[in-house]
Short mmCIF file of C-alpha atoms in Angstrom, two decimals:
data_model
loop_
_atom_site.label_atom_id
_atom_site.label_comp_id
_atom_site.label_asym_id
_atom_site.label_seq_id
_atom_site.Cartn_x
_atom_site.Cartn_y
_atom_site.Cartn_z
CA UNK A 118 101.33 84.71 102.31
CA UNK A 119 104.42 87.15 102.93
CA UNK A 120 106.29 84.65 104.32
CA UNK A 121 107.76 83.18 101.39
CA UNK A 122 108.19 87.25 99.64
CA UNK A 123 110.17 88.18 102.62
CA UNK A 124 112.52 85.17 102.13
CA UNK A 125 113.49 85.94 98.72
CA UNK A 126 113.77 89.64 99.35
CA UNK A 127 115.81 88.73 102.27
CA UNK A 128 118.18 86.68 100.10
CA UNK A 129 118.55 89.57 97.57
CA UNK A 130 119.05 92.05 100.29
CA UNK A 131 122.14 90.08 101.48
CA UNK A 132 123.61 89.63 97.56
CA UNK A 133 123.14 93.54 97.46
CA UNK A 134 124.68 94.14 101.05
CA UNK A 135 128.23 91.66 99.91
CA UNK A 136 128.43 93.56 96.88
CA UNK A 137 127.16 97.22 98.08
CA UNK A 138 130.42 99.39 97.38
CA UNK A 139 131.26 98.27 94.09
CA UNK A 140 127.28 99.02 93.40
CA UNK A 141 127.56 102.50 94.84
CA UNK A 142 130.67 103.33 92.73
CA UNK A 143 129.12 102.24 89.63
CA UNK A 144 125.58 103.28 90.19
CA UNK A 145 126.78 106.96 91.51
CA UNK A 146 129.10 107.73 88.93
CA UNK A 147 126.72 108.33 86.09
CA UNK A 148 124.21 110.71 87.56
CA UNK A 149 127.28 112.72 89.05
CA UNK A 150 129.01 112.78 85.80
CA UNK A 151 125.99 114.23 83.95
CA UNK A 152 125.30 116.56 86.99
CA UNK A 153 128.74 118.10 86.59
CA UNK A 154 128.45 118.19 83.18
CA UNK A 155 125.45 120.13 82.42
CA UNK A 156 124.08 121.46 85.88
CA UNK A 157 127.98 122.38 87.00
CA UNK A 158 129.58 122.95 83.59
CA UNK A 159 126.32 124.67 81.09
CA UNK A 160 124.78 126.54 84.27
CA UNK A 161 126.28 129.66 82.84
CA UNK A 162 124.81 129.43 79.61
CA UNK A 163 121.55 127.77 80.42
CA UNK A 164 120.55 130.04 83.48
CA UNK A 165 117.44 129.78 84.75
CA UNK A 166 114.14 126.84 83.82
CA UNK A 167 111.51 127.78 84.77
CA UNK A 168 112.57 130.43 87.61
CA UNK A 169 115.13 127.87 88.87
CA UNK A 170 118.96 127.69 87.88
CA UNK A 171 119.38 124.96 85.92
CA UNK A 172 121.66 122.87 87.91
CA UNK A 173 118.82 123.03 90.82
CA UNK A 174 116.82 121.96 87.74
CA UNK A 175 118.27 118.33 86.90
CA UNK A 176 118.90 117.45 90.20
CA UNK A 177 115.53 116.00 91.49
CA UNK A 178 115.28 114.12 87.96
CA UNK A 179 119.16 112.84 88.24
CA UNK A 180 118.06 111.38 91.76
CA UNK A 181 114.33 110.06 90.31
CA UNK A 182 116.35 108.85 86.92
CA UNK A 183 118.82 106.03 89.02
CA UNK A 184 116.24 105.20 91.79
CA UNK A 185 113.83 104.11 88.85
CA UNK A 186 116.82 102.48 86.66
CA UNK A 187 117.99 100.55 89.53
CA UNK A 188 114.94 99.21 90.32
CA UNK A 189 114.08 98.34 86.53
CA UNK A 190 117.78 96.89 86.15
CA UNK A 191 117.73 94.82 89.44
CA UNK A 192 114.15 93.27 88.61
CA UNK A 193 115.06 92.64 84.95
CA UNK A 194 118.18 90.96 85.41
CA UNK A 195 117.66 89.26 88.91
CA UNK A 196 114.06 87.21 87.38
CA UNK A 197 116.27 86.56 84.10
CA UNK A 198 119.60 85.45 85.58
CA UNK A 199 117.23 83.58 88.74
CA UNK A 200 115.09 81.75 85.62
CA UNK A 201 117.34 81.30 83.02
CA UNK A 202 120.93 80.60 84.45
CA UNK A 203 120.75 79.37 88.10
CA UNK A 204 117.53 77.93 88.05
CA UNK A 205 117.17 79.57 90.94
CA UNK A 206 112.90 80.33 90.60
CA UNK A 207 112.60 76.70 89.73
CA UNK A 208 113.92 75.93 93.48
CA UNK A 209 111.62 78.08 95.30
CA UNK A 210 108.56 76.44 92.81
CA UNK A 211 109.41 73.13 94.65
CA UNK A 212 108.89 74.80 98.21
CA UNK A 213 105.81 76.08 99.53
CA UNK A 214 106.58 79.43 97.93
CA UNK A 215 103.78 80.56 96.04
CA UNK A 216 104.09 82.35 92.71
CA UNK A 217 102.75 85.80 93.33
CA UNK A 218 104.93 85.65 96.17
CA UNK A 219 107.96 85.07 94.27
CA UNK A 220 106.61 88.42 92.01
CA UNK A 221 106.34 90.49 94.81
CA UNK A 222 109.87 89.26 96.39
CA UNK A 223 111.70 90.36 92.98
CA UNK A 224 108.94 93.72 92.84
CA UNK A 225 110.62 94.43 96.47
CA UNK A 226 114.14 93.88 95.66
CA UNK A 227 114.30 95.96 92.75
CA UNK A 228 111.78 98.45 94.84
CA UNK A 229 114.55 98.47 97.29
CA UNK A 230 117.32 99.14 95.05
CA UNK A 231 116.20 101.85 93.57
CA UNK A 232 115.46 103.46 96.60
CA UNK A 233 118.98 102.96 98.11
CA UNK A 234 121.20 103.90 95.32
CA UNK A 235 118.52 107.10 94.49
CA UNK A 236 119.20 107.79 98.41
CA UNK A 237 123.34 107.34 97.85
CA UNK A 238 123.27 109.48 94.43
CA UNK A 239 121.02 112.38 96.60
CA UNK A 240 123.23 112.32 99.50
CA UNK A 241 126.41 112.64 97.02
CA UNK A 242 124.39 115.61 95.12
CA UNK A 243 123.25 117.25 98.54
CA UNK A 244 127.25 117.00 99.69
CA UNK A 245 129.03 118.49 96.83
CA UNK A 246 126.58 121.25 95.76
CA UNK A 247 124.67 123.66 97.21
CA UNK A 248 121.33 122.23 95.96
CA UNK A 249 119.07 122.32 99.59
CA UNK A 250 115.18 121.47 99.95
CA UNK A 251 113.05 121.50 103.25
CA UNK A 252 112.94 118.12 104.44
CA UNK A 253 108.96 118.95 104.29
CA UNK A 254 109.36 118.58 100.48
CA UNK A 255 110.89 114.97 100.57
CA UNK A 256 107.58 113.67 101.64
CA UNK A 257 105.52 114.73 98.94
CA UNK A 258 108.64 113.56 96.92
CA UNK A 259 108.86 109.89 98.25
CA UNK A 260 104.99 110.01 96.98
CA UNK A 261 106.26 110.18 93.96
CA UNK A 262 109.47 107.88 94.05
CA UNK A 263 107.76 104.83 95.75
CA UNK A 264 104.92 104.49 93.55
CA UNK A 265 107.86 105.28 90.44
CA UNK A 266 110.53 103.11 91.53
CA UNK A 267 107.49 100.51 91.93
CA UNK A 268 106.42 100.75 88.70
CA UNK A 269 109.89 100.25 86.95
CA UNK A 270 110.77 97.53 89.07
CA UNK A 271 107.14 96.01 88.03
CA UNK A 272 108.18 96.42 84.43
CA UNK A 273 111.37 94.72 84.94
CA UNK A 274 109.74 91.63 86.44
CA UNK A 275 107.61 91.79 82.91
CA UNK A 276 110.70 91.81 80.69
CA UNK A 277 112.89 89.67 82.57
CA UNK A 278 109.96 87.00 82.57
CA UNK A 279 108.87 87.21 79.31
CA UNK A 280 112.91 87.53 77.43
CA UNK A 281 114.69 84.96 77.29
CA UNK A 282 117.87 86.42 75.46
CA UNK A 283 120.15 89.10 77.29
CA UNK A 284 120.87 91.27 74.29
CA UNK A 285 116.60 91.39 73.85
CA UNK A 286 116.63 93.12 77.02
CA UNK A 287 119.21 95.64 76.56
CA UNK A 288 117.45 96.09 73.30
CA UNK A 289 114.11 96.67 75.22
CA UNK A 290 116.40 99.25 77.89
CA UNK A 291 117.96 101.44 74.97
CA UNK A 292 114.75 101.71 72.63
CA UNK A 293 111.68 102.19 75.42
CA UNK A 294 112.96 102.91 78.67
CA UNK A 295 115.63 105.28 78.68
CA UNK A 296 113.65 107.38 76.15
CA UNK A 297 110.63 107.14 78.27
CA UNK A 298 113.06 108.87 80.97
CA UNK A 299 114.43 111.58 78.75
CA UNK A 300 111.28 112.93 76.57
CA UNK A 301 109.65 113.60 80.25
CA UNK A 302 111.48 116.60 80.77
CA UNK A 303 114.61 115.41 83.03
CA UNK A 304 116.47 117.56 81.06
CA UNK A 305 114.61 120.47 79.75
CA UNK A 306 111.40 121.53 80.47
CA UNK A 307 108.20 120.25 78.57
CA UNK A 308 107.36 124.08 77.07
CA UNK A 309 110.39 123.17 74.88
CA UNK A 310 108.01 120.86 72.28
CA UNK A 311 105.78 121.76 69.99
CA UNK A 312 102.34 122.32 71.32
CA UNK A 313 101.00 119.59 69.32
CA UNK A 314 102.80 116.64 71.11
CA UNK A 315 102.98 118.55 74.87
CA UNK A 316 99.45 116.63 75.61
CA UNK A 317 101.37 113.30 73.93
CA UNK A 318 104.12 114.07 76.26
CA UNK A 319 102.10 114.33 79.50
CA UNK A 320 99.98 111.13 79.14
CA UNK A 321 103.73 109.51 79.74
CA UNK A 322 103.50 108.07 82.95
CA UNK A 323 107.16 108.82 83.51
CA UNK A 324 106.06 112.60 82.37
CA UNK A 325 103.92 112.95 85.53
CA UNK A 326 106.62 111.15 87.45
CA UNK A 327 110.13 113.09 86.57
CA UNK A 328 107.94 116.33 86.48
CA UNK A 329 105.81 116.01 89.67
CA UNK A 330 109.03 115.15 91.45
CA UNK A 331 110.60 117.54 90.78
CA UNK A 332 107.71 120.15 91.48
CA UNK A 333 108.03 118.05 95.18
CA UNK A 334 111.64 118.64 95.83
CA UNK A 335 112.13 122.35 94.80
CA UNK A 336 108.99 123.45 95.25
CA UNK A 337 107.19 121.42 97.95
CA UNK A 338 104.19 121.43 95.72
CA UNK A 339 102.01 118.24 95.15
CA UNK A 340 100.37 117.80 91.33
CA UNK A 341 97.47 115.20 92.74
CA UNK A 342 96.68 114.09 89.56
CA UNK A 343 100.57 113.48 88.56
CA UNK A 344 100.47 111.56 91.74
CA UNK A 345 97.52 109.88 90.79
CA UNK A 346 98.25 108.57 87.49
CA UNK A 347 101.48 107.22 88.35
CA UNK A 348 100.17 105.26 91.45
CA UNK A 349 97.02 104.08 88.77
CA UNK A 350 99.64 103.18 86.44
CA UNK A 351 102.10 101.13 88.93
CA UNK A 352 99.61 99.41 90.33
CA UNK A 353 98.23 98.20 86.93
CA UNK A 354 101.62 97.28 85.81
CA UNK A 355 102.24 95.14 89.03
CA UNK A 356 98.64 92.85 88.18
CA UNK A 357 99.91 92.45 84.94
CA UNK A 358 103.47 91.38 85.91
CA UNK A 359 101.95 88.59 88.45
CA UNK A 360 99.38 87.77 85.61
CA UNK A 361 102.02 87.41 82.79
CA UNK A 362 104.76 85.44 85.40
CA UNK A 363 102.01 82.80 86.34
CA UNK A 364 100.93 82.42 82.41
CA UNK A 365 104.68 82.08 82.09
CA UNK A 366 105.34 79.39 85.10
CA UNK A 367 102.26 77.47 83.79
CA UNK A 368 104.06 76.40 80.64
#
């Protein structure tokens, strides 16, 4: 049943690998820019979060932040561009391809980017600054990036199957998921809202996913239940993506 999965993600995989350094430019630029600005440049002021400085802080969410983008981006805009300008998903319906597998080729590629460009933006982070973690703690992080970067790339294959306008998807980017990302606490820590919307604030998947990261990298501790509910919640977001692309192809 692979098979036909492994194709596509093979296909993407060698689009990403002829464009890889312009990618890497772009894609580490950001993260480093806001690193510099607030963990390099507002250290001073900030001091320590929680018993941490603040630039060792940000780090594991700048890292968590593009792996989870990328994959969201690369799912969103690969199924749109694929269905609605190269017609590209209506060539592998004429083949034996079947449809989940061309859900779980697109879940894989944007899986896959997020996990290389969140690798290039750590390695960049780890060179130029003296933030250091056991390489014991990167396993219990990876627990928390696979299932993340999963989800995201999930919820891209929802959007870019159900949109069928570009600007409707950068509308969907700016007004769900990049607030999702910064009212988890990639920034500042979640003591800082009222304790009224603190239990609102943890029922975010993303919540348990910036926060239990980051408890993984600097800490080497391992929230279960953080762990848990995002693993719950990608896996329910990947049978409805395969549900909602079949309804979809069916028309």
């Amino acid at each position: 049943m692979f098979k036909g999965a492994f194709a596509i993600w093979r296909r993407d995989m060698l689009v990403l690998r002829r464009s890889i350094l312009s990618e890497m430019v772009a894609v580490v630029a950001y993260p480093l820019t806001i690193y510099l600005a607030f963990g390099i440049g507002m250290k001073g002021y900030i001091g320590l979060v929680d018993g941490v400085p603040y630039s060792l802080f940000i780090a594991p969410g700048l890292i968590t932040m593009t792996a989870v983008n990328a994959a969201y981006s690369e799912s969103t805009w690969s199924l749109w561009f694929h269905r609605k300008v190269q017609f590209t998903i209506e060539s592998y319906r004429v083949t034996p391809i079947a449809v989940p597998e061309i859900v779980i080729a697109k879940i894989m590629s944007g899986f896959s980017h997020g996990l290389v460009k969140g690798l290039a933006v750590g390695l960049v982070i780890f060179a130029i600054t003296p933030f250091r973690f056991s390489p014991l703690h990167l396993l219990a992080y990876l627990a928390f990036l696979i299932p993340g970067s999963a989800l995201f790339s999930c919820a891209g294959v929802i959007c870019g199957t159900v949109m069928d306008k570009p600007e409707t998807i950068g509308k969907v980017e700016a007004v769900f998921i990049m607030p999702l990302i910064f009212m988890s606490g990639l920034f500042f820590p979640l003591s800082s809202y009222p304790a009224t919307i603190v239990p609102w604030v943890r029922a975010l998947p993303t919540t348990a996913l910036f926060e239990g990261a980051r408890q993984a990298l600097v800490s080497g501790g391992f929230p279960v239940v953080s762990a848990l509910q995002v693993a719950i919640t990608a896996v329910c977001v990947f049978a409805a993506a395969v549900w909602i692309f079949r309804l979809k192809m069916s028309e």
